[in-house]
Each structure stands twice: as C-alpha cells, then as structure tokens.
Tab-separated table of C-alpha atoms and ligand atoms in Angstrom:
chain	number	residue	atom	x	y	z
Y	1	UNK	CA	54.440	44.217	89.522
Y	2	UNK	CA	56.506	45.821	92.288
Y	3	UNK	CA	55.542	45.193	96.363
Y	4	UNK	CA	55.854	47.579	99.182
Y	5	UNK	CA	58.048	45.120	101.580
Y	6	UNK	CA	58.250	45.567	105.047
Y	7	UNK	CA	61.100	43.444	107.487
Y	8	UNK	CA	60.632	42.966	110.959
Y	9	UNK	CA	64.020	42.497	113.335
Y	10	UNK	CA	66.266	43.672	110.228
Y	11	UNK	CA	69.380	43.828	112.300
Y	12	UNK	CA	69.023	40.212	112.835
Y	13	UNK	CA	70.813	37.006	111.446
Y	14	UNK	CA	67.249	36.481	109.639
Y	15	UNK	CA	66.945	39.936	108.672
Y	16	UNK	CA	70.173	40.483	107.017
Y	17	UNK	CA	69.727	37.249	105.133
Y	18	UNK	CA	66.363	38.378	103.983
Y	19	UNK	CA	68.271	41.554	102.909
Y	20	UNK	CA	70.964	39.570	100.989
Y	21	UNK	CA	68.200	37.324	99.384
Y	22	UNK	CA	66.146	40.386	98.414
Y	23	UNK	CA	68.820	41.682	96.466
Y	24	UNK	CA	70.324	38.795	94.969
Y	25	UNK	CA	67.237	37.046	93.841
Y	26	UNK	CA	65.967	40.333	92.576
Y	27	UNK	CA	62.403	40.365	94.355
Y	28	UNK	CA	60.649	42.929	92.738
Y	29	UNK	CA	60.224	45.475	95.808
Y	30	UNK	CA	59.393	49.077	95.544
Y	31	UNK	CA	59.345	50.573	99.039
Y	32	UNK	CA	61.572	48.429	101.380
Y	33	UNK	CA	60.572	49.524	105.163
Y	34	UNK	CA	63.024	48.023	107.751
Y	35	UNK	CA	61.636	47.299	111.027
Y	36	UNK	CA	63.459	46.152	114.425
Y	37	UNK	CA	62.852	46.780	117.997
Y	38	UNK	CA	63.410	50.231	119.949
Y	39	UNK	CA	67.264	48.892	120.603
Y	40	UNK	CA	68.178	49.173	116.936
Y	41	UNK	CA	65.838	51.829	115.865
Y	42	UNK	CA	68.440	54.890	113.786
Y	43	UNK	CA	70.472	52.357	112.594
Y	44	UNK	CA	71.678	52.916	108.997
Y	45	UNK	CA	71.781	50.085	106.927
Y	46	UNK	CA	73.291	50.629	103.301
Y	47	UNK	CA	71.454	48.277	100.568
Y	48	UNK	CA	71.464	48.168	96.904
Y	49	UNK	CA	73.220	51.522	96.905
Y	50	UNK	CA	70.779	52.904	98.877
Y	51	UNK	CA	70.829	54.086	103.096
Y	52	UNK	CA	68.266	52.824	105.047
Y	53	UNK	CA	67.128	54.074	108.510
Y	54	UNK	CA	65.944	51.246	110.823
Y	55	UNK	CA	62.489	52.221	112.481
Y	56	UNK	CA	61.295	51.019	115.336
Y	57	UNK	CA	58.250	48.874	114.992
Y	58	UNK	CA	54.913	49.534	115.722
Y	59	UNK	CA	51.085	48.350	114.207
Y	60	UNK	CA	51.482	51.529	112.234
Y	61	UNK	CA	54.198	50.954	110.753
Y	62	UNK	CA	52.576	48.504	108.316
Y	63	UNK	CA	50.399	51.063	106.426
Y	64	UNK	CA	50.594	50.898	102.665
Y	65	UNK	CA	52.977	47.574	102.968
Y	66	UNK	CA	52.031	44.418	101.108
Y	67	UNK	CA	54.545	42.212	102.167
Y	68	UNK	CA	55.718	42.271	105.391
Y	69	UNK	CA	58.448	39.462	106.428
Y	70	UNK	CA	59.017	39.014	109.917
Y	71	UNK	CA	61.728	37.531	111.575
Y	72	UNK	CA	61.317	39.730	114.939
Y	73	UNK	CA	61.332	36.594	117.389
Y	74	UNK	CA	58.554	37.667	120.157
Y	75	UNK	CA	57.626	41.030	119.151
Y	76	UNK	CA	55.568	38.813	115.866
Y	77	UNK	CA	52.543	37.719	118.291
Y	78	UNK	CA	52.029	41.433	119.322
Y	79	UNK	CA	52.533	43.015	115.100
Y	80	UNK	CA	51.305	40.606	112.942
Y	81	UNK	CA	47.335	41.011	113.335
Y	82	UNK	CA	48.367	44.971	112.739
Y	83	UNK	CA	50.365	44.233	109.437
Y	84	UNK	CA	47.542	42.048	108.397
Y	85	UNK	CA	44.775	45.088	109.436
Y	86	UNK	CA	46.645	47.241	107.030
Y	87	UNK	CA	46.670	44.919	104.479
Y	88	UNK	CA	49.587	43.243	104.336
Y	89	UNK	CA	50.413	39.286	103.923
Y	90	UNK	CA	52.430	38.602	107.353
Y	91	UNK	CA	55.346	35.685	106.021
Y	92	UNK	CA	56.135	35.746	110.032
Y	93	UNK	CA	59.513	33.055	110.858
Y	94	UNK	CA	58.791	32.649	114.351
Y	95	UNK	CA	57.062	30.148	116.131
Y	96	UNK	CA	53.924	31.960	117.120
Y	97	UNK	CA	51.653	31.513	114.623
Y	98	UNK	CA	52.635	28.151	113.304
Y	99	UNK	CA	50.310	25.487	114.781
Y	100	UNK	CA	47.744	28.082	114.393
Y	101	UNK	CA	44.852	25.922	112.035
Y	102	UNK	CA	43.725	29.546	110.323
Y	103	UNK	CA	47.765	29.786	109.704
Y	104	UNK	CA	49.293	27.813	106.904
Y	105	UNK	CA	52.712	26.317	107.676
Y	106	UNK	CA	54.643	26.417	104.654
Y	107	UNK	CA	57.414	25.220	102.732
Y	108	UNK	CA	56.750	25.843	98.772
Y	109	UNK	CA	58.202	22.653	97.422
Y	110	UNK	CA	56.179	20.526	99.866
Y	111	UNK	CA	53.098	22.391	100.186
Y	112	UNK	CA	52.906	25.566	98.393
Y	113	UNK	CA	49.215	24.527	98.244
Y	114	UNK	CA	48.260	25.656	101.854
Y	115	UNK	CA	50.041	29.553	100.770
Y	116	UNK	CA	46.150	30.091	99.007
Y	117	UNK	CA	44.351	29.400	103.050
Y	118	UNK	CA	45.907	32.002	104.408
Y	119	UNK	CA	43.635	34.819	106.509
Y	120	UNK	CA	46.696	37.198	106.343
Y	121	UNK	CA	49.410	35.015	108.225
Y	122	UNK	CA	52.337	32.923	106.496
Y	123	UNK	CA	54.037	30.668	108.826
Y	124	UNK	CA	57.596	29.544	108.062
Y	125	UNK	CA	58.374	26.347	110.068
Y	126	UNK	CA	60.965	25.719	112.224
Y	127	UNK	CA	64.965	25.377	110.369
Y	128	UNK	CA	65.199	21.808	111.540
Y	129	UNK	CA	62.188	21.049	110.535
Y	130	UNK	CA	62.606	22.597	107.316
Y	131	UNK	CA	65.759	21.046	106.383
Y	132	UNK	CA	64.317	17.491	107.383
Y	133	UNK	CA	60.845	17.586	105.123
Y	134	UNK	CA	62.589	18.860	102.092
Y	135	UNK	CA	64.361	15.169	102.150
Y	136	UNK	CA	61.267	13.492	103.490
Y	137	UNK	CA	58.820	14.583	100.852
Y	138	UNK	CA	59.719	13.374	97.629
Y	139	UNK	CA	60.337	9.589	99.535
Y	140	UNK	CA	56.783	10.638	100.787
Y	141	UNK	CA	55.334	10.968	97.812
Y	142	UNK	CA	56.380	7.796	96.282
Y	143	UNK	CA	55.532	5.248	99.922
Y	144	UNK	CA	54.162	6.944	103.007
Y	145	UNK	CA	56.167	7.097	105.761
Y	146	UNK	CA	55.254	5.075	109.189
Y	147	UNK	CA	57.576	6.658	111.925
Y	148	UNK	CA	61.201	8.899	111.393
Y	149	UNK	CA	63.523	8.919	114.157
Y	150	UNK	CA	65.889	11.963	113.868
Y	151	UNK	CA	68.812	13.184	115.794
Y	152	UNK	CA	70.072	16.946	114.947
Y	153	UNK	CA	73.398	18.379	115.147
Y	154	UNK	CA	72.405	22.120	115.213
Y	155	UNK	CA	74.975	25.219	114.590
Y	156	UNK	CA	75.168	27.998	117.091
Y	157	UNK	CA	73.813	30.770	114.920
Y	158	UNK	CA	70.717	28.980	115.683
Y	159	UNK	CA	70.517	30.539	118.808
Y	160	UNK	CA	71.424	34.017	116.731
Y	161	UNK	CA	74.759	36.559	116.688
Y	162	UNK	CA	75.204	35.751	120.413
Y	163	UNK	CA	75.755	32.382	120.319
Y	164	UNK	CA	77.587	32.583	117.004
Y	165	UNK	CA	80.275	35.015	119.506
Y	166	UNK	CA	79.996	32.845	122.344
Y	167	UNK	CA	81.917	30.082	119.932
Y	168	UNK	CA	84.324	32.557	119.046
Y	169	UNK	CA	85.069	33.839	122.596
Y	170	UNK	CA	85.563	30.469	124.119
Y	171	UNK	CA	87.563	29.244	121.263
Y	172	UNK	CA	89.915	32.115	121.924
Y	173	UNK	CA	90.157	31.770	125.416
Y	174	UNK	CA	90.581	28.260	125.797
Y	175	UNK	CA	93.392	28.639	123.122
Y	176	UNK	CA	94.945	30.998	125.218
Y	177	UNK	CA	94.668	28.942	128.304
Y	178	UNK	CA	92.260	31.841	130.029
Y	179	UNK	CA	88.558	30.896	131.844
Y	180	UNK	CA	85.987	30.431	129.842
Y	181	UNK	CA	82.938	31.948	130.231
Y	182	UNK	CA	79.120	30.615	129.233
Y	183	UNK	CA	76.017	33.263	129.287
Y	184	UNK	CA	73.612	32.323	126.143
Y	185	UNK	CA	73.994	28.084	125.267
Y	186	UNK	CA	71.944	26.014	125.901
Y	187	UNK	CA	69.231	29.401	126.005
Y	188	UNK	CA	69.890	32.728	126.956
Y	189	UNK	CA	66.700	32.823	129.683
Y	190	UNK	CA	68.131	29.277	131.081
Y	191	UNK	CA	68.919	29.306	134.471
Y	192	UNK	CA	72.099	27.291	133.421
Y	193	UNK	CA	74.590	28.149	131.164
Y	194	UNK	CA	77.308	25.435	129.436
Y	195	UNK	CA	80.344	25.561	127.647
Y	196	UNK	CA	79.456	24.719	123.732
Y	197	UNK	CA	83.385	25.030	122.850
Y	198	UNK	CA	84.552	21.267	122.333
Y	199	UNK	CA	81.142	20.123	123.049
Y	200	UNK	CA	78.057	19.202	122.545
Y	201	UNK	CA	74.637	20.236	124.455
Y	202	UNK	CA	71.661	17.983	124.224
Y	203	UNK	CA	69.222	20.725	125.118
Y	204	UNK	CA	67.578	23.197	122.557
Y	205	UNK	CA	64.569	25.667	123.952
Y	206	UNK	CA	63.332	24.677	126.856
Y	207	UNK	CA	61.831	21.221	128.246
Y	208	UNK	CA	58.338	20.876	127.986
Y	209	UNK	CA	56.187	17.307	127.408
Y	210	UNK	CA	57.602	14.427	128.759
Y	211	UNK	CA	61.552	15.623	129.112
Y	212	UNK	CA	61.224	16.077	125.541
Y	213	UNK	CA	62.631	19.840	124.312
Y	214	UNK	CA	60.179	22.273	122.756
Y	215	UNK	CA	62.916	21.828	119.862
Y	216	UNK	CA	62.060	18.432	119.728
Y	217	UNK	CA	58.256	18.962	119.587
Y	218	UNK	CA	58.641	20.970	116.872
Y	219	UNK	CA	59.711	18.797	114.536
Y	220	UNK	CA	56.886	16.430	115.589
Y	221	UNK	CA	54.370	18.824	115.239
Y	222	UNK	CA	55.193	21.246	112.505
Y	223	UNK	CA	56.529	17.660	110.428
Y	224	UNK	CA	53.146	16.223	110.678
Y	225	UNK	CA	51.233	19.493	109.822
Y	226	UNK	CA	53.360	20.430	106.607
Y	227	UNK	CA	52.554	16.775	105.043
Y	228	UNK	CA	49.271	17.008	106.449
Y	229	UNK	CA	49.681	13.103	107.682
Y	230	UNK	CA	49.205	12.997	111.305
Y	231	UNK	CA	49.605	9.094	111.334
Y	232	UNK	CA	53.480	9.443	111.143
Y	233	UNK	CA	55.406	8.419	114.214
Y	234	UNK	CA	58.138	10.936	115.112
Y	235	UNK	CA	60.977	10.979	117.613
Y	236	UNK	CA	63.655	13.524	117.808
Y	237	UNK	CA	66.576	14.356	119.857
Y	238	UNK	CA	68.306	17.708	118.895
Y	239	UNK	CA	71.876	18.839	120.095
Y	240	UNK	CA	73.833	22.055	119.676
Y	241	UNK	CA	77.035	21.605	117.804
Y	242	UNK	CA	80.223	23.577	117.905
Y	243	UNK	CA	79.321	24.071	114.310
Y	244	UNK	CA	78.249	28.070	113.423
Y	245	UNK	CA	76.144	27.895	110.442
Y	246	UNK	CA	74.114	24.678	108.746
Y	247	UNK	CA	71.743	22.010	110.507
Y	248	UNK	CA	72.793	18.272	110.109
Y	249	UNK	CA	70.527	15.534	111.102
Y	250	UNK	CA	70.242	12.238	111.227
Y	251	UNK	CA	67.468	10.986	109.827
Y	252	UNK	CA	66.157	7.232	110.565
Y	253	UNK	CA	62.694	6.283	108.192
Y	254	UNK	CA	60.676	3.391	108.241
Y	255	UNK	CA	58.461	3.167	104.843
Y	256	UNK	CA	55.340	1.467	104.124
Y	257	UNK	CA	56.410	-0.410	101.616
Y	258	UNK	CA	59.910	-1.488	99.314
Y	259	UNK	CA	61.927	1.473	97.812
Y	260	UNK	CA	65.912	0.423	97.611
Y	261	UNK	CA	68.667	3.250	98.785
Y	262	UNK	CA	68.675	3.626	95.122
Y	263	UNK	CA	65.388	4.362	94.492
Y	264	UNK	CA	65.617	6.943	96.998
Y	265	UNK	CA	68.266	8.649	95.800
Y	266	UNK	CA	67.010	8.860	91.960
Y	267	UNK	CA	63.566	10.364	93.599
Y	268	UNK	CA	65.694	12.693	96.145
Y	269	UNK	CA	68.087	13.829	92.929
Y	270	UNK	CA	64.905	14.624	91.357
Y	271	UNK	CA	63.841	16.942	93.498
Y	272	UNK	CA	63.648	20.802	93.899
Y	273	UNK	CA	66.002	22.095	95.806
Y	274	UNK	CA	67.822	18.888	97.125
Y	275	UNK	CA	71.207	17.984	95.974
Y	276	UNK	CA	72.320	14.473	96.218
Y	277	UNK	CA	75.523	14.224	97.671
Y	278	UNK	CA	76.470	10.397	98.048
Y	279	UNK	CA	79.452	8.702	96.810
Y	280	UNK	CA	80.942	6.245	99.790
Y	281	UNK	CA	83.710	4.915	97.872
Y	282	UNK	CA	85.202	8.859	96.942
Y	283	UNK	CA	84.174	9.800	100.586
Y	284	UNK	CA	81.163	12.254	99.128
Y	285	UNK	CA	78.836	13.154	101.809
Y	286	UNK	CA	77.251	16.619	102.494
Y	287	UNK	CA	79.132	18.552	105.609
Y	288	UNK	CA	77.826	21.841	107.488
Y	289	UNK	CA	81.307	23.559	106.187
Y	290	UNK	CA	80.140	23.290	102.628
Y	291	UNK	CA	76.496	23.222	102.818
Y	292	UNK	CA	76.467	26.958	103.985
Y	293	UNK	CA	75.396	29.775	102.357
Y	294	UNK	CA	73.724	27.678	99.474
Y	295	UNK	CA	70.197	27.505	98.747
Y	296	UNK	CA	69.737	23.951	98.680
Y	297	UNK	CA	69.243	20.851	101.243
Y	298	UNK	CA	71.965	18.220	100.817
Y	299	UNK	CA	71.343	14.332	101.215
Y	300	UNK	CA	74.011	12.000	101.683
Y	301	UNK	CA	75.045	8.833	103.355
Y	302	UNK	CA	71.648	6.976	101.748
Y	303	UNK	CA	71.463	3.378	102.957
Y	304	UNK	CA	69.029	0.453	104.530
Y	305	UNK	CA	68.219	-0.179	107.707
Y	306	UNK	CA	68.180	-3.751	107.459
Y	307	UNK	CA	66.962	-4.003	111.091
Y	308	UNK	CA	62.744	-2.806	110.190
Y	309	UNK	CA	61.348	-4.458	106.930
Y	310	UNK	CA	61.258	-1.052	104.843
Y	311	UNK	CA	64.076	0.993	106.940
Y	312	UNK	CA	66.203	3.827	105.608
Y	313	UNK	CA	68.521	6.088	106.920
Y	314	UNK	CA	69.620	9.608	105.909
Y	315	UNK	CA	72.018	12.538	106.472
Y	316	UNK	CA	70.451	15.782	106.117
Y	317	UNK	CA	72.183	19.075	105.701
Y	318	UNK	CA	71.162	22.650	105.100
Y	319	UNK	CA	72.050	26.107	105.951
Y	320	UNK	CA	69.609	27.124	108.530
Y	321	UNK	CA	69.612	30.381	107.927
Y	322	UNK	CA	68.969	29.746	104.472
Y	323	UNK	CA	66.374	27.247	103.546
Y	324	UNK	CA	65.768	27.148	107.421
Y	325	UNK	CA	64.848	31.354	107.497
Y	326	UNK	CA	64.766	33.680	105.503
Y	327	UNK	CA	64.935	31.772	102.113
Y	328	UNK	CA	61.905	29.694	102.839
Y	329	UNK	CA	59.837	33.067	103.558
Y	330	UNK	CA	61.193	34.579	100.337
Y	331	UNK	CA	60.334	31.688	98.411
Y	332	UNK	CA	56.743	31.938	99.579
Y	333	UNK	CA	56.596	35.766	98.881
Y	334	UNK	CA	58.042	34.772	95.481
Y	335	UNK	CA	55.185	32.201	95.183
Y	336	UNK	CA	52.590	34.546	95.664
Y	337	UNK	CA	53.847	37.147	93.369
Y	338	UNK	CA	54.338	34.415	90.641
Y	339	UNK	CA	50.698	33.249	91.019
Y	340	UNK	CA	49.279	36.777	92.085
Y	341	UNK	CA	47.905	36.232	95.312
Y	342	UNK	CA	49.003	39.127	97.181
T	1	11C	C1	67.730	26.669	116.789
T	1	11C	N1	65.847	25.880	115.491
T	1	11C	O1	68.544	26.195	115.992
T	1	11C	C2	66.283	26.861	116.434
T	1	11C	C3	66.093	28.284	116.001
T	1	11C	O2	61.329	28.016	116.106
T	1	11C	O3	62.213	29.205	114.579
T	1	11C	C4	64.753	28.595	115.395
T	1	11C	C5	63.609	28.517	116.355
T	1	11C	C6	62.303	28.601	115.634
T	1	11C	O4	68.040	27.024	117.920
C-alpha cells in the first residue's frame, strides 16, 4: 500500500531530512505534497528524479493526503486540526500538540503503544528528550528509575540553518581578526544576543518556571509522559554548544534497585536503535562528530555513581536531526503502515 504524504516547512533542516529519509528508507509514498510558508512557496525542489514545486500551506492543502508530517514550527497549531478534517494522520514535530492528553507523544521503541490513541495528531517529542529516553528505557524496563539529573550539550542546528551560519560566520571572522556579530543564539526573538563561537550558552528557549528554561521543562515533562511514570524526579540544565549537528548529554540516574555498569550496558546493547559505544581503556566513547547523520543513539562512558546507593551515570549522543526530528516521525508513519492503522 502506497500513502499520499504531505510535508509541512519542507525547506527546513526537518524537512529536508524528512526528504532524505523518505527516499532512502523507501517509504512507500504515492503523491508527495510539499508544504512551507508563503516565504518559500515556488521553490523547486528536485527529489527522486522528480521536480517539486513548494506550495504554500493552507487547511486545504491537506485534501486527499493521508500522511501529513509536519515540521512547520508555529504555523502546526493553526494546520493540523485542518489536515486531520481531511483525513489525514498529523505526525506534527513541534511542540504544540505534545502535552496535549488526546495527543500521543511518541517514540516507537519506547512506546509505539500510545501511536493506536491517537484522534488524528502524532506528537514527536522534543530532540533532547528523544535522544535521552532511548537510553533510559531499556534500564527502565529492567529497575524503575527514581530521579535523572541531565546536563545537555546541544548543537546549533538546533536552533535551525540560522544558527548553523551564525557558527560559520563568527568562526570566520574571528579567524580573520574582524567583529563578530550575534543576531539568533541564545533565540532569535531574545532581546539579547551572545557570541556561541568558542563558547558555550546556558540558555535554550526562553525562561519560564522557576529560572528553569522551557528547554529544560521539556525534558521533564515530555520524559515523564513518554514512560508514562510521573513519579520520576527530573532535573535538567541544557547548554548550546559550538557543536553543529548531534545532542550530547549527560545523563546522571538513580535506580530503584542493583543493576552493575555492566548490566546496563548488556541491556542498552540489546536494544533497538542504541549502539554501545564504551571501551575506556581504547578511549571508545560516542562524540557529536561521529554520531551524525546515523540513525542510532550512542551510549558511552557507562559507570557508578558510588555517591547514591543505585547511581549511574551516562553519556548520551544522537543526531538531533535524526532520531531527534524527522527520523522519529518517519518511524511512526512507518509503524502505522506496518500495522495498518492509517
Ligand atoms: C534545540 N531542542 O536544540 C531544540 C529544538 O521543541 O522541538 C527543538 C525544539 C522542539 O534548540
């Protein structure tokens, strides 16, 4: 069976990775609409031998499409109930929908079982968040987890293609001894504006509860819904890196019970979709150079915390962009087709 697919902000970093994924996973599309706002609209994009014309978006644009993945930032609040009139399954990748309790927040190794509750709307979680329960979960499901503690080291393309040439530009001109200029990091609608070149910014999104980033709340929020365990203590600090593509993070676990750095590793190795990366004594660890443009989330540097009775500690590492985005919303589209629910 063959889908009418429909992508929202296709000009994007998202939307060119949904592109790339469409093509080299071979999802089996039939019409492929792409979508982006009025800005981009008469774009040609060339795919699969094959020129596309970039529409703008608008509710009508959904007719006759069953799959419709969005990675159109803002503009998903206003289209999604529209795609979902017409018929389509919304897989949407921004942060509207997600804490939504009609809207299941997904990632289909942890649980693909909350894809079958959906009213129309798919959300994918947040990257960080992403890349931090696809390590979490199969340690999960052997002991429950008490509280995480988790410090992120975040690439620019995170903040999408502006940030990514913001990195570049400042780079250059530092290099060349000429002023260096800041207009997107931390946020582009920030009143403030810092240098990420040689760097590192401890603000991501804005500040909202408690001096704690919206970034940050994310990951407490979305964390607890995906493993459905609201119990689970969760702090997080996240920081922009002069890094441009693949999250890292820290991750600091304190179990309910025994399972040795070994243990760990055996159930992380086992797995889909994590890699085990961990070999001290050959200095094997996963690093955001290497870890991009693959598929999977890497897990190295597996050790107690000595300091909590069951402690562990963690470093996480995935391209964002990836598992974080677009991969994640084609592996639930892929899910559905498998077990014909769209
Ligand atoms: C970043 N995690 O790296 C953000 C980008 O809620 O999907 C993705 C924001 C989101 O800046």
């Amino acid at each position: 069976k063959k889908y009418n697919v429909a992508i929202l902000g296709a000009t994007g970093a998202v939307g060119q990775e949904f592109l790339k994924l469409i093509e080299e996973r071979n999802f089996p599309f039939n019409e492929l609409k792409l979508l982006a706002s009025e800005r981009s609209a008469g774009k040609v994009i060339h795919f699969m031998g094959k020129d596309y014309i970039v529409e703008a978006a608008k509710p009508e644009s959904f007719k006759d499409v069953q799959i419709a993945l969005f990675a159109g930032g803002s503009t998903s609040k206003a289209l999604a109930p529209a795609a979902v009139k017409h018929g389509a399954v919304v897989i949407d990748n921004s942060s509207a929908f997600r804490m939504d309790p009609e809207v299941p927040l997904v990632v289909p190794e942890v649980n693909p079982e909350a894809i079958r509750q959906h009213k129309g709307i798919i959300a994918n979680p947040n990257c960080s968040t992403i890349i931090m329960v696809m390590a979490l979960k199969p340690i999960y499901n052997a002991v429950k987890i008490k509280r995480i503690v988790v410090s992120t080291y975040q690439a620019v393309s995170g903040a999408g293609k502006e940030a990514i040439d913001e990195l570049t530009n400042q780079v250059t001109a530092l290099l060349a001894d000429r002023p260096v200029e800041a207009n997107i990091l931390p946020g582009a609608s920030l009143p403030k504006h810092y240098q990420i070149a040689f760097n590192l910014l401890p603000q991501i999104d804005v500040f909202v509860d408690d001096d704690y980033t919206k970034e940050e709340m994310k990951m407490v929020h979305e964390t607890h819904k995906i493993l459905n365990d609201y119990t689970i203590g969760i702090t997080a600090t996240t920081v922009r890196v002069p890094v441009y593509r693949s999250h890292a993070e820290s991750v600091n676990i304190e179990l309910d019970g025994p399972l040795s750095p070994k243990e760990a590793k055996q159930l992380l190795a086992g797995f889909p979709g994590v890699i085990v990366q961990d070999d001290p004594a050959e200095m094997v660890y996963p690093m955001p150079l290497y870890t991009s443009d693959k598929n999977e989330v890497f897990v190295g540097r597996i050790r107690a915390d000595k300091t909590v009775p069951h402690g562990l500690n963690m470093w996480v590492v995935g391209d964002q962009i990836r598992k974080g985005a677009a991969l994640n919303a084609v592996q639930i589209a892929e899910y559905m087709a498998e077990h014909n629910l769209i």
